[in-house]
mmCIF file of C-alpha atoms in Angstrom:
data_model
loop_
_atom_site.group_PDB
_atom_site.id
_atom_site.type_symbol
_atom_site.label_atom_id
_atom_site.label_comp_id
_atom_site.label_asym_id
_atom_site.label_seq_id
_atom_site.Cartn_x
_atom_site.Cartn_y
_atom_site.Cartn_z
ATOM 1 C CA UNK A 1 113.312 103.588 85.698
ATOM 2 C CA UNK A 2 113.754 100.233 85.074
ATOM 3 C CA UNK A 3 111.521 98.983 87.404
ATOM 4 C CA UNK A 4 108.970 101.412 86.393
ATOM 5 C CA UNK A 5 109.330 100.944 82.933
ATOM 6 C CA UNK A 6 108.647 96.871 83.228
ATOM 7 C CA UNK A 7 105.343 98.264 85.633
ATOM 8 C CA UNK A 8 104.619 100.090 82.505
ATOM 9 C CA UNK A 9 103.679 96.612 80.703
ATOM 10 C CA UNK A 10 101.207 95.707 82.862
ATOM 11 C CA UNK A 11 98.927 98.019 80.772
ATOM 12 C CA UNK A 12 96.850 95.920 78.345
ATOM 13 C CA UNK A 13 93.503 96.649 76.539
ATOM 14 C CA UNK A 14 91.415 93.760 77.370
ATOM 15 C CA UNK A 15 89.288 93.798 80.170
ATOM 16 C CA UNK A 16 88.535 91.222 82.048
ATOM 17 C CA UNK A 17 85.673 89.243 81.650
ATOM 18 C CA UNK A 18 83.242 88.243 83.949
ATOM 19 C CA UNK A 19 82.835 84.786 85.252
ATOM 20 C CA UNK A 20 79.188 83.955 86.640
ATOM 21 C CA UNK A 21 78.560 81.323 88.945
ATOM 22 C CA UNK A 22 74.442 79.624 89.589
ATOM 23 C CA UNK A 23 73.766 78.612 92.146
ATOM 24 C CA UNK A 24 75.199 81.396 94.624
ATOM 25 C CA UNK A 25 73.701 84.768 96.598
ATOM 26 C CA UNK A 26 73.323 86.746 94.024
ATOM 27 C CA UNK A 27 73.241 90.232 95.836
ATOM 28 C CA UNK A 28 72.756 93.821 93.749
ATOM 29 C CA UNK A 29 74.276 95.820 96.502
ATOM 30 C CA UNK A 30 77.008 94.705 99.053
ATOM 31 C CA UNK A 31 77.283 97.627 101.507
ATOM 32 C CA UNK A 32 80.390 97.814 102.620
ATOM 33 C CA UNK A 33 81.556 99.032 106.497
ATOM 34 C CA UNK A 34 84.265 98.802 108.878
ATOM 35 C CA UNK A 35 83.432 98.522 112.555
ATOM 36 C CA UNK A 36 80.251 97.738 114.573
ATOM 37 C CA UNK A 37 78.585 101.228 114.724
ATOM 38 C CA UNK A 38 78.758 101.858 110.820
ATOM 39 C CA UNK A 39 77.268 98.283 110.689
ATOM 40 C CA UNK A 40 74.286 98.428 112.882
ATOM 41 C CA UNK A 41 72.689 101.803 111.166
ATOM 42 C CA UNK A 42 71.771 98.997 108.756
ATOM 43 C CA UNK A 43 69.737 97.099 110.806
ATOM 44 C CA UNK A 44 66.460 97.068 112.113
ATOM 45 C CA UNK A 45 65.257 99.437 109.622
ATOM 46 C CA UNK A 46 61.922 99.610 107.918
ATOM 47 C CA UNK A 47 63.020 99.106 104.262
ATOM 48 C CA UNK A 48 65.099 95.904 104.115
ATOM 49 C CA UNK A 49 66.044 93.037 107.122
ATOM 50 C CA UNK A 50 69.350 92.431 106.315
ATOM 51 C CA UNK A 51 69.662 89.919 109.473
ATOM 52 C CA UNK A 52 67.463 87.482 107.581
ATOM 53 C CA UNK A 53 70.300 85.633 106.081
ATOM 54 C CA UNK A 54 73.960 85.572 108.227
ATOM 55 C CA UNK A 55 76.653 83.690 106.277
ATOM 56 C CA UNK A 56 79.388 82.676 108.007
ATOM 57 C CA UNK A 57 82.572 83.586 105.507
ATOM 58 C CA UNK A 58 86.320 81.689 106.227
ATOM 59 C CA UNK A 59 88.444 84.780 106.269
ATOM 60 C CA UNK A 60 86.152 87.107 107.315
ATOM 61 C CA UNK A 61 87.206 89.161 110.511
ATOM 62 C CA UNK A 62 87.046 87.466 113.684
ATOM 63 C CA UNK A 63 84.677 90.311 115.159
ATOM 64 C CA UNK A 64 82.603 89.493 112.057
ATOM 65 C CA UNK A 65 82.425 86.653 110.564
ATOM 66 C CA UNK A 66 79.779 87.046 108.917
ATOM 67 C CA UNK A 67 77.543 88.856 106.333
ATOM 68 C CA UNK A 68 74.279 89.544 106.285
ATOM 69 C CA UNK A 69 71.790 89.578 103.339
ATOM 70 C CA UNK A 70 68.104 90.046 103.102
ATOM 71 C CA UNK A 71 65.632 86.909 102.704
ATOM 72 C CA UNK A 72 65.844 87.236 98.756
ATOM 73 C CA UNK A 73 69.532 88.188 98.706
ATOM 74 C CA UNK A 74 69.355 91.375 96.987
ATOM 75 C CA UNK A 75 71.412 93.652 99.519
ATOM 76 C CA UNK A 76 73.748 92.151 101.960
ATOM 77 C CA UNK A 77 76.426 93.618 103.929
ATOM 78 C CA UNK A 78 79.755 93.075 106.007
ATOM 79 C CA UNK A 79 82.435 94.707 108.405
ATOM 80 C CA UNK A 80 85.528 94.376 107.409
ATOM 81 C CA UNK A 81 87.307 95.108 110.714
ATOM 82 C CA UNK A 82 89.178 98.524 110.913
ATOM 83 C CA UNK A 83 92.470 99.802 108.815
ATOM 84 C CA UNK A 84 94.018 98.229 105.440
ATOM 85 C CA UNK A 85 95.193 94.888 106.347
ATOM 86 C CA UNK A 86 91.708 94.307 108.024
ATOM 87 C CA UNK A 87 89.577 95.270 105.071
ATOM 88 C CA UNK A 88 92.176 93.483 102.209
ATOM 89 C CA UNK A 89 91.785 90.426 104.103
ATOM 90 C CA UNK A 90 87.677 90.933 104.473
ATOM 91 C CA UNK A 91 87.395 91.563 100.968
ATOM 92 C CA UNK A 92 89.865 88.803 99.502
ATOM 93 C CA UNK A 93 87.611 86.635 100.798
ATOM 94 C CA UNK A 94 84.616 88.010 99.988
ATOM 95 C CA UNK A 95 85.244 87.430 96.174
ATOM 96 C CA UNK A 96 87.263 84.323 96.871
ATOM 97 C CA UNK A 97 83.846 82.564 98.890
ATOM 98 C CA UNK A 98 81.396 80.223 96.264
ATOM 99 C CA UNK A 99 78.600 81.598 98.567
ATOM 100 C CA UNK A 100 78.262 84.216 96.113
ATOM 101 C CA UNK A 101 77.859 85.166 92.549
ATOM 102 C CA UNK A 102 78.978 89.099 92.724
ATOM 103 C CA UNK A 103 79.432 89.765 88.760
ATOM 104 C CA UNK A 104 76.375 92.296 88.837
ATOM 105 C CA UNK A 105 77.141 93.029 92.553
ATOM 106 C CA UNK A 106 77.450 97.301 93.054
ATOM 107 C CA UNK A 107 79.743 97.829 95.990
ATOM 108 C CA UNK A 108 78.861 100.551 98.645
ATOM 109 C CA UNK A 109 81.427 101.027 100.821
ATOM 110 C CA UNK A 110 79.855 103.410 103.918
ATOM 111 C CA UNK A 111 81.896 104.512 106.586
ATOM 112 C CA UNK A 112 82.346 108.006 108.469
ATOM 113 C CA UNK A 113 85.556 109.755 107.941
ATOM 114 C CA UNK A 114 87.342 112.769 109.475
ATOM 115 C CA UNK A 115 87.064 116.274 106.772
ATOM 116 C CA UNK A 116 88.939 119.187 105.918
ATOM 117 C CA UNK A 117 87.526 121.843 106.454
ATOM 118 C CA UNK A 118 88.753 123.802 103.384
ATOM 119 C CA UNK A 119 85.775 121.503 101.250
ATOM 120 C CA UNK A 120 83.379 120.517 103.872
ATOM 121 C CA UNK A 121 82.150 120.309 107.356
ATOM 122 C CA UNK A 122 81.142 117.586 110.099
ATOM 123 C CA UNK A 123 78.059 116.002 109.240
ATOM 124 C CA UNK A 124 78.256 116.419 105.714
ATOM 125 C CA UNK A 125 78.453 113.176 103.274
ATOM 126 C CA UNK A 126 81.296 112.888 100.230
ATOM 127 C CA UNK A 127 81.420 110.259 97.364
ATOM 128 C CA UNK A 128 84.856 110.137 96.447
ATOM 129 C CA UNK A 129 86.428 109.910 92.462
ATOM 130 C CA UNK A 130 89.978 108.705 93.761
ATOM 131 C CA UNK A 131 91.028 107.272 96.966
ATOM 132 C CA UNK A 132 94.759 108.282 97.704
ATOM 133 C CA UNK A 133 97.355 105.916 100.211
ATOM 134 C CA UNK A 134 98.888 109.005 101.495
ATOM 135 C CA UNK A 135 100.444 106.818 104.535
ATOM 136 C CA UNK A 136 102.895 105.245 101.316
ATOM 137 C CA UNK A 137 105.432 107.813 101.973
ATOM 138 C CA UNK A 138 108.815 108.537 103.573
ATOM 139 C CA UNK A 139 108.254 109.196 106.715
ATOM 140 C CA UNK A 140 110.977 111.631 108.906
ATOM 141 C CA UNK A 141 110.452 112.927 112.854
ATOM 142 C CA UNK A 142 109.331 116.956 112.175
ATOM 143 C CA UNK A 143 111.909 117.505 115.196
ATOM 144 C CA UNK A 144 114.751 115.830 113.120
ATOM 145 C CA UNK A 145 113.457 117.827 109.535
ATOM 146 C CA UNK A 146 115.733 119.800 107.496
ATOM 147 C CA UNK A 147 114.749 123.674 107.537
ATOM 148 C CA UNK A 148 113.059 123.752 103.793
ATOM 149 C CA UNK A 149 111.304 120.506 104.979
ATOM 150 C CA UNK A 150 107.556 121.575 105.188
ATOM 151 C CA UNK A 151 106.576 118.639 106.439
ATOM 152 C CA UNK A 152 107.558 114.641 107.605
ATOM 153 C CA UNK A 153 106.115 112.795 104.338
ATOM 154 C CA UNK A 154 107.678 112.765 101.023
ATOM 155 C CA UNK A 155 107.056 110.191 98.317
ATOM 156 C CA UNK A 156 109.203 107.348 98.028
ATOM 157 C CA UNK A 157 111.934 106.978 95.752
ATOM 158 C CA UNK A 158 112.092 111.468 96.094
ATOM 159 C CA UNK A 159 113.749 113.612 99.041
ATOM 160 C CA UNK A 160 110.702 116.330 98.529
ATOM 161 C CA UNK A 161 106.771 116.952 98.906
ATOM 162 C CA UNK A 162 106.203 118.419 95.842
ATOM 163 C CA UNK A 163 108.210 115.013 93.558
ATOM 164 C CA UNK A 164 105.715 112.286 92.240
ATOM 165 C CA UNK A 165 107.049 109.283 93.680
ATOM 166 C CA UNK A 166 109.353 107.265 92.319
ATOM 167 C CA UNK A 167 109.364 103.926 93.416
ATOM 168 C CA UNK A 168 105.478 102.996 92.576
ATOM 169 C CA UNK A 169 103.770 99.862 94.567
ATOM 170 C CA UNK A 170 100.401 99.868 92.956
ATOM 171 C CA UNK A 171 97.727 100.863 95.412
ATOM 172 C CA UNK A 172 98.891 104.581 95.555
ATOM 173 C CA UNK A 173 95.865 105.944 93.723
ATOM 174 C CA UNK A 174 92.086 104.085 92.652
ATOM 175 C CA UNK A 175 89.680 105.920 90.320
ATOM 176 C CA UNK A 176 86.049 104.705 90.154
ATOM 177 C CA UNK A 177 83.768 105.429 87.589
ATOM 178 C CA UNK A 178 82.956 108.974 87.689
ATOM 179 C CA UNK A 179 79.001 108.783 85.837
ATOM 180 C CA UNK A 180 78.095 106.441 88.689
ATOM 181 C CA UNK A 181 79.289 108.705 91.229
ATOM 182 C CA UNK A 182 76.929 111.210 89.694
ATOM 183 C CA UNK A 183 73.867 109.615 89.200
ATOM 184 C CA UNK A 184 73.826 108.233 93.168
ATOM 185 C CA UNK A 185 74.422 111.404 94.109
ATOM 186 C CA UNK A 186 71.328 112.751 92.829
ATOM 187 C CA UNK A 187 70.121 109.987 94.584
ATOM 188 C CA UNK A 188 71.660 110.849 97.979
ATOM 189 C CA UNK A 189 70.971 114.750 97.799
ATOM 190 C CA UNK A 190 67.377 113.942 98.366
ATOM 191 C CA UNK A 191 68.446 112.958 101.797
ATOM 192 C CA UNK A 192 67.284 115.263 105.090
ATOM 193 C CA UNK A 193 70.522 114.513 106.944
ATOM 194 C CA UNK A 194 71.389 114.966 110.372
ATOM 195 C CA UNK A 195 73.171 117.550 112.270
ATOM 196 C CA UNK A 196 73.473 118.371 116.275
ATOM 197 C CA UNK A 197 73.571 121.339 118.506
ATOM 198 C CA UNK A 198 77.285 120.975 119.645
ATOM 199 C CA UNK A 199 78.313 120.246 115.848
ATOM 200 C CA UNK A 200 76.653 123.629 114.764
ATOM 201 C CA UNK A 201 78.703 125.128 118.029
ATOM 202 C CA UNK A 202 81.878 123.260 116.689
ATOM 203 C CA UNK A 203 81.966 123.920 113.328
ATOM 204 C CA UNK A 204 81.536 128.493 114.258
ATOM 205 C CA UNK A 205 85.180 128.365 115.376
ATOM 206 C CA UNK A 206 86.389 127.655 112.172
ATOM 207 C CA UNK A 207 86.315 130.484 109.738
ATOM 208 C CA UNK A 208 86.283 128.588 106.537
ATOM 209 C CA UNK A 209 83.164 128.830 104.726
ATOM 210 C CA UNK A 210 82.876 125.499 103.820
ATOM 211 C CA UNK A 211 83.805 124.710 107.594
ATOM 212 C CA UNK A 212 80.677 126.951 108.811
ATOM 213 C CA UNK A 213 78.091 126.075 106.178
ATOM 214 C CA UNK A 214 75.463 123.053 107.290
ATOM 215 C CA UNK A 215 76.095 119.837 106.493
ATOM 216 C CA UNK A 216 75.816 118.752 102.477
ATOM 217 C CA UNK A 217 76.661 115.982 99.883
ATOM 218 C CA UNK A 218 79.739 116.984 98.210
ATOM 219 C CA UNK A 219 81.648 115.032 95.708
ATOM 220 C CA UNK A 220 85.526 115.000 96.274
ATOM 221 C CA UNK A 221 88.477 112.212 97.577
ATOM 222 C CA UNK A 222 89.298 109.899 100.597
ATOM 223 C CA UNK A 223 93.337 109.863 101.641
ATOM 224 C CA UNK A 224 93.995 106.651 102.983
ATOM 225 C CA UNK A 225 96.465 105.626 106.198
ATOM 226 C CA UNK A 226 96.193 103.554 109.345
ATOM 227 C CA UNK A 227 97.359 106.675 111.132
ATOM 228 C CA UNK A 228 94.786 108.657 112.320
ATOM 229 C CA UNK A 229 96.035 112.268 112.771
ATOM 230 C CA UNK A 230 95.131 115.916 113.034
ATOM 231 C CA UNK A 231 96.693 118.902 111.902
ATOM 232 C CA UNK A 232 96.423 121.719 109.771
ATOM 233 C CA UNK A 233 100.014 120.712 108.672
ATOM 234 C CA UNK A 234 99.480 117.160 107.931
ATOM 235 C CA UNK A 235 96.576 118.234 106.501
ATOM 236 C CA UNK A 236 97.787 120.353 103.816
ATOM 237 C CA UNK A 237 100.513 117.599 103.077
ATOM 238 C CA UNK A 238 98.174 115.029 102.468
ATOM 239 C CA UNK A 239 95.917 117.445 100.362
ATOM 240 C CA UNK A 240 98.840 118.502 98.263
ATOM 241 C CA UNK A 241 99.691 114.463 97.900
ATOM 242 C CA UNK A 242 96.552 113.768 96.375
ATOM 243 C CA UNK A 243 96.795 117.198 94.132
ATOM 244 C CA UNK A 244 100.070 115.657 92.594
ATOM 245 C CA UNK A 245 99.262 111.618 92.735
ATOM 246 C CA UNK A 246 96.168 112.616 90.555
ATOM 247 C CA UNK A 247 97.917 115.255 88.267
ATOM 248 C CA UNK A 248 95.474 118.049 89.737
ATOM 249 C CA UNK A 249 91.985 116.336 89.521
ATOM 250 C CA UNK A 250 91.747 115.365 92.886
ATOM 251 C CA UNK A 251 90.037 116.906 95.912
ATOM 252 C CA UNK A 252 91.306 115.529 99.581
ATOM 253 C CA UNK A 253 88.288 115.696 101.650
ATOM 254 C CA UNK A 254 87.887 112.911 103.565
ATOM 255 C CA UNK A 255 90.322 110.814 105.899
ATOM 256 C CA UNK A 256 89.672 107.163 106.263
ATOM 257 C CA UNK A 257 91.699 104.243 106.832
ATOM 258 C CA UNK A 258 90.319 101.601 104.551
ATOM 259 C CA UNK A 259 89.405 102.616 101.287
ATOM 260 C CA UNK A 260 92.573 101.481 99.071
ATOM 261 C CA UNK A 261 92.451 98.401 101.090
ATOM 262 C CA UNK A 262 88.999 97.948 99.698
ATOM 263 C CA UNK A 263 89.883 99.180 96.240
ATOM 264 C CA UNK A 264 93.073 97.232 95.963
ATOM 265 C CA UNK A 265 91.551 93.843 96.787
ATOM 266 C CA UNK A 266 88.170 94.466 94.282
ATOM 267 C CA UNK A 267 90.905 95.352 91.537
ATOM 268 C CA UNK A 268 92.234 91.966 92.106
ATOM 269 C CA UNK A 269 88.204 90.095 92.239
ATOM 270 C CA UNK A 270 88.191 92.208 89.146
ATOM 271 C CA UNK A 271 91.465 90.737 87.760
ATOM 272 C CA UNK A 272 89.977 87.604 88.216
ATOM 273 C CA UNK A 273 86.711 88.374 86.946
ATOM 274 C CA UNK A 274 84.788 87.662 89.608
ATOM 275 C CA UNK A 275 83.329 91.330 90.568
ATOM 276 C CA UNK A 276 82.727 94.360 88.358
ATOM 277 C CA UNK A 277 85.064 97.221 89.417
ATOM 278 C CA UNK A 278 83.048 100.023 87.848
ATOM 279 C CA UNK A 279 79.982 99.118 90.078
ATOM 280 C CA UNK A 280 82.132 100.489 93.212
ATOM 281 C CA UNK A 281 80.616 103.548 95.275
ATOM 282 C CA UNK A 282 82.573 105.117 97.936
ATOM 283 C CA UNK A 283 81.012 107.042 100.138
ATOM 284 C CA UNK A 284 82.189 108.490 103.737
ATOM 285 C CA UNK A 285 80.357 111.016 106.097
ATOM 286 C CA UNK A 286 82.257 113.343 108.283
ATOM 287 C CA UNK A 287 82.669 112.647 111.856
ATOM 288 C CA UNK A 288 85.202 115.646 112.945
ATOM 289 C CA UNK A 289 87.208 117.936 111.554
ATOM 290 C CA UNK A 290 91.160 116.780 110.221
ATOM 291 C CA UNK A 291 92.492 119.532 112.261
ATOM 292 C CA UNK A 292 92.031 122.169 114.774
ATOM 293 C CA UNK A 293 90.909 126.042 114.854
ATOM 294 C CA UNK A 294 93.074 129.007 115.174
ATOM 295 C CA UNK A 295 94.224 129.096 119.204
ATOM 296 C CA UNK A 296 93.104 125.023 119.637
ATOM 297 C CA UNK A 297 95.860 122.086 120.115
ATOM 298 C CA UNK A 298 95.623 119.697 117.279
ATOM 299 C CA UNK A 299 95.530 116.956 120.105
ATOM 300 C CA UNK A 300 92.446 118.422 121.700
ATOM 301 C CA UNK A 301 90.542 118.364 118.206
ATOM 302 C CA UNK A 302 91.706 114.615 117.558
ATOM 303 C CA UNK A 303 91.361 113.488 121.257
ATOM 304 C CA UNK A 304 89.332 115.843 123.487
ATOM 305 C CA UNK A 305 86.686 118.232 121.666
ATOM 306 C CA UNK A 306 83.487 117.321 121.583
ATOM 307 C CA UNK A 307 82.854 117.937 117.817
ATOM 308 C CA UNK A 308 79.404 117.136 118.063
ATOM 309 C CA UNK A 309 79.451 115.060 114.530
ATOM 310 C CA UNK A 310 79.594 110.959 115.281
ATOM 311 C CA UNK A 311 76.149 110.357 116.020
ATOM 312 C CA UNK A 312 74.858 112.366 113.098
ATOM 313 C CA UNK A 313 77.446 111.179 110.214
ATOM 314 C CA UNK A 314 76.582 107.506 111.578
ATOM 315 C CA UNK A 315 73.085 108.526 111.348
ATOM 316 C CA UNK A 316 73.457 110.335 108.017
ATOM 317 C CA UNK A 317 75.241 106.643 106.723
ATOM 318 C CA UNK A 318 72.075 105.182 106.978
ATOM 319 C CA UNK A 319 69.708 108.463 106.203
ATOM 320 C CA UNK A 320 71.752 108.842 102.860
ATOM 321 C CA UNK A 321 72.760 105.448 102.212
ATOM 322 C CA UNK A 322 68.833 104.645 101.920
ATOM 323 C CA UNK A 323 68.289 107.194 99.343
ATOM 324 C CA UNK A 324 71.060 105.412 97.012
ATOM 325 C CA UNK A 325 70.439 102.165 97.933
ATOM 326 C CA UNK A 326 66.795 102.551 97.208
ATOM 327 C CA UNK A 327 67.258 104.598 93.946
ATOM 328 C CA UNK A 328 69.776 101.486 92.686
ATOM 329 C CA UNK A 329 66.605 99.263 92.912
ATOM 330 C CA UNK A 330 63.276 100.660 91.565
ATOM 331 C CA UNK A 331 66.024 101.485 88.369
ATOM 332 C CA UNK A 332 67.898 98.080 88.483
ATOM 333 C CA UNK A 333 65.745 96.430 85.104
ATOM 334 C CA UNK A 334 65.715 99.771 83.308
ATOM 335 C CA UNK A 335 69.391 101.151 84.542
ATOM 336 C CA UNK A 336 71.493 99.558 86.899
ATOM 337 C CA UNK A 337 71.476 95.620 85.490
ATOM 338 C CA UNK A 338 72.855 96.516 82.259
ATOM 339 C CA UNK A 339 75.474 98.968 84.542
ATOM 340 C CA UNK A 340 76.980 102.248 84.418
ATOM 341 C CA UNK A 341 79.398 102.942 81.339
ATOM 342 C CA UNK A 342 82.434 104.818 82.763
ATOM 343 C CA UNK A 343 83.787 107.812 80.708
ATOM 344 C CA UNK A 344 86.860 108.273 82.378
ATOM 345 C CA UNK A 345 89.501 105.499 83.556
ATOM 346 C CA UNK A 346 88.645 103.408 86.242
ATOM 347 C CA UNK A 347 91.004 101.612 88.391
ATOM 348 C CA UNK A 348 94.244 101.158 89.752
ATOM 349 C CA UNK A 349 97.821 103.646 89.125
ATOM 350 C CA UNK A 350 98.911 100.236 86.909
ATOM 351 C CA UNK A 351 96.228 100.383 84.528
ATOM 352 C CA UNK A 352 95.886 96.780 85.677
ATOM 353 C CA UNK A 353 91.736 96.495 84.193
ATOM 354 C CA UNK A 354 92.756 98.053 80.863
ATOM 355 C CA UNK A 355 89.454 99.078 79.097
ATOM 356 C CA UNK A 356 89.028 101.721 76.540
ATOM 357 C CA UNK A 357 90.416 104.444 78.403
ATOM 358 C CA UNK A 358 94.553 104.422 79.819
ATOM 359 C CA UNK A 359 95.158 106.191 83.262
ATOM 360 C CA UNK A 360 94.475 109.443 83.269
ATOM 361 C CA UNK A 361 96.769 109.961 86.713
ATOM 362 C CA UNK A 362 100.073 107.996 87.933
ATOM 363 C CA UNK A 363 103.450 107.741 86.352
ATOM 364 C CA UNK A 364 101.696 106.413 83.132
ATOM 365 C CA UNK A 365 101.394 109.935 81.209
ATOM 366 C CA UNK A 366 104.863 111.782 82.971
ATOM 367 C CA UNK A 367 107.283 108.831 82.328
ATOM 368 C CA UNK A 368 105.224 108.726 78.665
ATOM 369 C CA UNK A 369 106.123 111.733 77.984
ATOM 370 C CA UNK A 370 109.843 111.522 79.846
ATOM 371 C CA UNK A 371 110.789 108.874 77.139
ATOM 372 C CA UNK A 372 109.002 110.571 74.438
ATOM 373 C CA UNK A 373 107.170 107.586 73.662
ATOM 374 C CA UNK A 374 103.699 107.319 72.144
ATOM 375 C CA UNK A 375 102.383 103.859 72.940
ATOM 376 C CA UNK A 376 103.557 100.923 75.684
ATOM 377 C CA UNK A 377 104.240 98.742 72.408
ATOM 378 C CA UNK A 378 107.314 100.498 72.200
ATOM 379 C CA UNK A 379 108.184 99.671 75.520
ATOM 380 C CA UNK A 380 108.272 96.175 74.033
ATOM 381 C CA UNK A 381 110.735 96.083 71.205
#
């Protein structure tokens, strides 16, 4: 309890000041992808040329050492490398670089993901409000679990999957600007999504209405874990984790390996006054179901089944993403330059960025209620 109370003192009502630097590349949009296929879909497109200006950045992935920008610097793109460590290292190197002024930049995270068939379908697209680090838990091999456990995962410092974590590291949950999300979803929904005959056939195996539907743009949330998993038990577990850790606000639909790491690096950049965290957009396109259909083995779903959605998911990064990029650029002076003011809390579980709205998820409110404390000043007495 003492550790949690001390962490609560990290809350501040003062939002970090953006520090602007002159004489640097000043992107309006910075597209963040994770690996080569996600990045290449943005190259050699008719709308703009991201390969006009290639800048090597110290600290970027050895596989992807360059940032790529248009000739006027309005749009840039990078590959972080896959999984959490690569993402955190690359994004930290980005805002620490002296090549860019990122004060007004919109960070557009665009990548593929798995999908929960109870919420959406393969070849669909999600825009997230929350990213939840579901892998940050205790784990016991399922073969050694007590009989009353439904999963091998349970939150740190607890003994049951339905408990809220006691040991908080700070990267468990990130919340994004929902007003910005709803604005760009309007642009995204004007896109015609790519699909395939194989994907149509594969989704027909699932009984869920959401899984059998044609691909569409939806609003739901991302689970982050380095482990690439498959199975109904794990899907249900992480859906429950998302529900509990967001105080019932989040809806788990997408599986990814990087997003909490990317967002943590951006929060730290915002605390340093280098970026504006309220300008982050998180989009994932669905390349596979996160669990098998009845009669299919989880291993087959994970490794062998032809779900037919990888190429459509990659293509939809561009087909949907370009609508968002064009929407921002064409409305830059009238809307986006000044920013889309959030009406919800934005930031991490600690409330590190301050602002007018305190976290509406996490341990802050439960702890305050438990201690019958109405404001954080009382904790300092």
